[in-house]
C-alpha positions in Angstrom: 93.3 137.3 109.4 90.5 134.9 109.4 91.2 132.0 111.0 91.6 128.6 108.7 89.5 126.0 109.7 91.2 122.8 109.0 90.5 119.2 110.0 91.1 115.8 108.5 89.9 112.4 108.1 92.1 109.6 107.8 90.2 107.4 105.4 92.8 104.2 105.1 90.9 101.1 103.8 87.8 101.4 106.1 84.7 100.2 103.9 81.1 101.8 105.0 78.5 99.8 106.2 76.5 99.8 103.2 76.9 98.5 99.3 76.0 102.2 98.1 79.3 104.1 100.3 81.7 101.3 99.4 84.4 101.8 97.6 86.1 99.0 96.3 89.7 98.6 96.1 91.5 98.8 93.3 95.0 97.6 91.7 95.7 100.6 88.9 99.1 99.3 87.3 98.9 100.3 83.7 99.8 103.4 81.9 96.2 105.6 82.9 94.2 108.9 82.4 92.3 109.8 85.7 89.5 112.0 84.8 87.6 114.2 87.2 83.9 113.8 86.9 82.5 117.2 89.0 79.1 116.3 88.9 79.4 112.6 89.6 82.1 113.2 92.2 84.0 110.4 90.6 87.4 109.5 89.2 87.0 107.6 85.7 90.3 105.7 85.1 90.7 105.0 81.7 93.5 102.1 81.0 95.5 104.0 78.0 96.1 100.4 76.8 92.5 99.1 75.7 90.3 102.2 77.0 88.5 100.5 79.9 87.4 102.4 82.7 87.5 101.9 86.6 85.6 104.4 88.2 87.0 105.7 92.0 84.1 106.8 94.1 84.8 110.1 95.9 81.3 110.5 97.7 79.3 108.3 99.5 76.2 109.7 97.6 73.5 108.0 96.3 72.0 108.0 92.8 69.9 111.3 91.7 73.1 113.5 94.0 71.3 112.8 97.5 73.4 111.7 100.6 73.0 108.2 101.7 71.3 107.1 104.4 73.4 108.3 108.0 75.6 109.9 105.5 78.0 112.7 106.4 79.8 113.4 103.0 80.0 116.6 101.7 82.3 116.1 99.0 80.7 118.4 95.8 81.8 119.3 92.9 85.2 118.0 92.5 87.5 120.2 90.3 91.5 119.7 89.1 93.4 116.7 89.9 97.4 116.1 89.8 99.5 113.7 90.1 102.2 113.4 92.8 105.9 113.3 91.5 106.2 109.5 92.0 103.0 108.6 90.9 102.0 106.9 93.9 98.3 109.8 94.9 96.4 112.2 93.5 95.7 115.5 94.6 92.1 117.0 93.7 90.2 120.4 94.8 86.9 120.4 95.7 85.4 123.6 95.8 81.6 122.5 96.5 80.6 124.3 93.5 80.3 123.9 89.7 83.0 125.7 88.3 81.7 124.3 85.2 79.5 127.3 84.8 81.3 129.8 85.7 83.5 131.3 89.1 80.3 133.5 90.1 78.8 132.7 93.5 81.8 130.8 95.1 82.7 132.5 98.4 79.6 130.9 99.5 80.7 128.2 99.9 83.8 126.1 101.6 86.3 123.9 99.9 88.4 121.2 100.5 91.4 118.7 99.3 91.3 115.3 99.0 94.2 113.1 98.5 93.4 109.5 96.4 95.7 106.2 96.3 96.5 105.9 92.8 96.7 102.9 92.7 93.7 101.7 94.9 91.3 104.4 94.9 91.2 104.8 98.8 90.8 108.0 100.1 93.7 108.8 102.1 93.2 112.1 103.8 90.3 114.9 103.7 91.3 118.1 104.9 88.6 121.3 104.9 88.8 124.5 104.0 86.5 128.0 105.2 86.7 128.9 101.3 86.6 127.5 98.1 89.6 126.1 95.9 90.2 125.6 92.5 92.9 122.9 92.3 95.3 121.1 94.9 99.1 120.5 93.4 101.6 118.4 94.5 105.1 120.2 94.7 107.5 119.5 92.6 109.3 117.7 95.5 106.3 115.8 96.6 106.7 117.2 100.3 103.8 120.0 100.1 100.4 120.2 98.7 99.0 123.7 97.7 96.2 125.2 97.0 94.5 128.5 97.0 91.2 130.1 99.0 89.0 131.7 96.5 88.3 134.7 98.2 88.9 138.7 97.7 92.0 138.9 99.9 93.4 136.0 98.1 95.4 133.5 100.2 97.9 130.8 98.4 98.0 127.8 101.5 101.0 125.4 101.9 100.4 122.3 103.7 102.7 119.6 105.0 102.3 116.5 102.0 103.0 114.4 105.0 100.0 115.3 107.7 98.2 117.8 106.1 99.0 120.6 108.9 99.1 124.1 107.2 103.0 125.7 107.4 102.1 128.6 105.3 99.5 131.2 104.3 100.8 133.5 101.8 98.8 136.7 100.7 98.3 137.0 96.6 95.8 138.5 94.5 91.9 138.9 94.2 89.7 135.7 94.2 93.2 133.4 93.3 92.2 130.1 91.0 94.6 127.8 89.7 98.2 127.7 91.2 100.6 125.8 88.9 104.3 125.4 89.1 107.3 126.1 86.4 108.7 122.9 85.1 112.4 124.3 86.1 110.5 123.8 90.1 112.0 127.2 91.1 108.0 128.8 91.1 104.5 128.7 92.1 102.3 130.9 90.1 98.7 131.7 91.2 96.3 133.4 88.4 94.3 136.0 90.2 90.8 136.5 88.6 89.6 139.4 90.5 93.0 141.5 90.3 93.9 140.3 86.3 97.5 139.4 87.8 99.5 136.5 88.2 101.6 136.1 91.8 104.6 134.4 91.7 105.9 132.7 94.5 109.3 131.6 95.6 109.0 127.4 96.2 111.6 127.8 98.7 110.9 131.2 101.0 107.4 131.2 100.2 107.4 134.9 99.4 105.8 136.4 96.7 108.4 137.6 94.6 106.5 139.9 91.8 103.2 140.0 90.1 102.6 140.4 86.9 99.9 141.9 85.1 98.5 139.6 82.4 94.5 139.9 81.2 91.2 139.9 82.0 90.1 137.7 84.7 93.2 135.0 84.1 92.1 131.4 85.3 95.6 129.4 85.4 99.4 129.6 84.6 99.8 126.3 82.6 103.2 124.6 82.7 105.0 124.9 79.4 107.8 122.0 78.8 109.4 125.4 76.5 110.6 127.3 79.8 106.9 129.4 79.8 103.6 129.6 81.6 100.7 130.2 79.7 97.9 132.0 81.2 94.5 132.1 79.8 92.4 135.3 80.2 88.8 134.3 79.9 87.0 137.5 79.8 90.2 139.2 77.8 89.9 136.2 75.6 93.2 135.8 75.2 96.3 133.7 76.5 99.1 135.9 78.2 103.0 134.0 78.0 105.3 134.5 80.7 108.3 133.8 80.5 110.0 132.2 83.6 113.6 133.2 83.0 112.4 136.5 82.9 109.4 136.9 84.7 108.2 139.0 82.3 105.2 138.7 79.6 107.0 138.0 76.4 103.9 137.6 74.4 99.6 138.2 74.3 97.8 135.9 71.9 94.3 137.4 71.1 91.8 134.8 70.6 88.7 136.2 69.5 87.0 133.1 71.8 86.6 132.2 75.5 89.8 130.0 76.9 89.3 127.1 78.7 92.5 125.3 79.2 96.3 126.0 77.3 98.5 123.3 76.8 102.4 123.2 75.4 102.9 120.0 73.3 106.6 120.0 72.8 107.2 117.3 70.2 104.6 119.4 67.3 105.6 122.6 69.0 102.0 123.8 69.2 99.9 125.4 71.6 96.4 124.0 71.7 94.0 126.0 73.5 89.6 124.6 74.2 87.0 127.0 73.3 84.9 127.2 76.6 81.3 126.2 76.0 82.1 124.7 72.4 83.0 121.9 70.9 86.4 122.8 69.3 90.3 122.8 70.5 92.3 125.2 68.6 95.8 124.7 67.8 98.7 127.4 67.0 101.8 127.1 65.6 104.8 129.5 65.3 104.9 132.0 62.4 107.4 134.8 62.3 108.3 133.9 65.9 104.5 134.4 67.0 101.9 132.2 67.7 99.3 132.3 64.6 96.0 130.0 64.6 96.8 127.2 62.4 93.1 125.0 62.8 90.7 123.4 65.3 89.7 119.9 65.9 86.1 119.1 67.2 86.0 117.1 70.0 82.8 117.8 72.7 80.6 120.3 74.1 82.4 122.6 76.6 85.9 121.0 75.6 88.0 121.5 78.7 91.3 120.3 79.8 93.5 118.9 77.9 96.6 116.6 78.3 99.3 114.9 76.0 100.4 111.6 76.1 104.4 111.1 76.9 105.5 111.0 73.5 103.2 114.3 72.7 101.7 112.1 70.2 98.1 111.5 71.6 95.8 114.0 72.8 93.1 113.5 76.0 90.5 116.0 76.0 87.7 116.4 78.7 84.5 117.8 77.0 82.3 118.8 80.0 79.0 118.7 78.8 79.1 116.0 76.6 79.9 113.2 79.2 83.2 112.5 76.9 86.9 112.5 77.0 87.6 112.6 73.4 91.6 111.3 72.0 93.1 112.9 69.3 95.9 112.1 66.5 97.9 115.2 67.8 100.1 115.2 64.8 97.0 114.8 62.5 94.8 117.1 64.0 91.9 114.3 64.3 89.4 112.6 66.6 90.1 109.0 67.2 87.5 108.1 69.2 85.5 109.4 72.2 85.5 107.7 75.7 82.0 107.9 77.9 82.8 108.8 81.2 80.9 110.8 84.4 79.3 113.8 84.7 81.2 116.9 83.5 84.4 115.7 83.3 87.1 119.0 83.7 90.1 118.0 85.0 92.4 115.0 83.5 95.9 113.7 84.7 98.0 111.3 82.9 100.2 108.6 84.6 102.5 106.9 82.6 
């Protein structure tokens, strides 16, 4: 077993010696979308109240992407960010490469996990990785970050929340991505691209307790509120639904487009999926007890991730090559308004 190379920098409120690596501190108290911006390596916070925008540097780079001056960073390419249980940090992947076009080329290079003060925007801890990652997750305790390593013997890592030492490395599929958790706690799921099969894990005895065939090249198991994970396939074009009573596929939507995201909005009872590398977000509803294409709204180029607001009444979609997170009337199907952000904005958490 190749041996994890891990190391990490406690970041606490030290400013750098120069204007261009400072990061000022913040005071984050309202209601707030934090959007990941992979190709500005920064955090725009957007205050859900009146839509202004703080922006949390992650990098100590300088304009035009280059290193500052007696720079070290090598933060690149930011991912997927969540938020811890009590709302207090953020968890981001960085797998130092633009997922934004595609997983192709990745074990090249290393990744790592940064965790942010919400609140303040300080960088609290940087720990590196030998491979790439697609996302970092708090559990659904708060105790244990995990991630995954990007690589063909797939590894799902569990590290101490606390201190950031690794307690466990637990063998999956092919080239894992995203690694989710069901909303009833009990499970981790990791999607495995290179195997088409979803691994689910046991939270408590970190064993893999059965894998589950879903399709073609699966990205992420996205948390339903509905007791399901909803997987999207994006060369099967097509979302697989597991059911985590049963562990069991209990239905395959066919698409006829490339996923980029599924999310469960309770309230409407839809499930609204982004069409990768377009500008449209397509929303189902039930029909006959299966899920049937009911419309699309346009929101961006390359819409992306997509979060609802508490009340499942507002949308918050990250379009990444259009510079925009775009909000939407959920229940109406329309575009309020678009919010400029960074540069290829994927991943988007909301703290209420």
């Amino acid at each position: 077993m190749k041996k994890i190379i891990i190391s990490i920098a406690i970041m606490g409120l030290i400013l750098s010696c120069s204007n261009d690596e400072m990061q000022p501190i913040l005071n984050i108290s309202s209601p707030s979308a934090y959007v990941i911006n992979g190709e500005s390596t920064t955090i725009s916070v957007i205050d859900l109240a009146n839509y202004e925008i703080n922006t949390i540097k992650l990098s100590n780079k300088s304009g035009g992407g280059h290193l500052s001056h007696n720079s070290s960073d090598d933060i690149q390419f930011p991912h997927h960010i969540y938020l811890s249980p009590d709302g207090t940090k953020l968890s981001i992947g960085v797998p130092g490469v633009d997922l934004t076009e595609g997983h192709s080329g990745v074990h090249e290079t290393k990744g790592k996990i940064l965790i942010v003060d919400a609140k303040t925007g300080q960088t609290l801890s940087k720990t590196d990785l030998d491979k790439p990652n697609h996302n970092s997750i708090f559990s659904p305790d708060g105790k244990e970050i995990w991630t995954t390593l990007m690589q063909h013997d797939g590894k799902t890592l569990v590290f101490d929340a606390q201190n950031m030492t690794l307690k466990n490395m637990i063998a999956v599929g092919n080239d894992p991505a995203e690694v989710t958790f069901s909303s009833n706690g009990k499970y981790a799921f990791t999607a495995n691209g290179g195997s088409n099969s979803v691994s689910v894990i046991d939270i408590q005895t970190k064993k893999v307790i059965k894998t589950i065939a879903v399709g073609n090249e699966p990205v992420g198991a996205w948390t339903g509120s509905d007791g399901n994970m909803y997987v999207d396939n994006e060369i099967g074009k097509s979302v697989s639904i597991i059911n985590v009573d049963k562990l069991e596929i209990v239905e395959t939507v066919d698409l006829g487009f490339t996923p980029g995201y599924v999310a469960y909005n309770q309230s409407l009872n839809e499930m609204w999926v982004s069409n990768a590398g377009q500008s449209f977000v397509y929303y189902f509803t039930r029909e006959n007890n299966k899920w049937k294409k009911a419309g699309s709204i346009q929101t961006g180029l390359d819409a992306h991730a997509i979060a609802f607001s508490k009340d499942g009444k507002l949308a918050y979609v990250t379009n990444q090559k259009n510079l925009t997170v775009s909000i939407v009337d959920a229940a109406n199907h329309t575009k309020i308004k678009d919010i400029q952000v960074g540069q290829k904005p994927n991943g988007i958490v909301i703290k209420n």
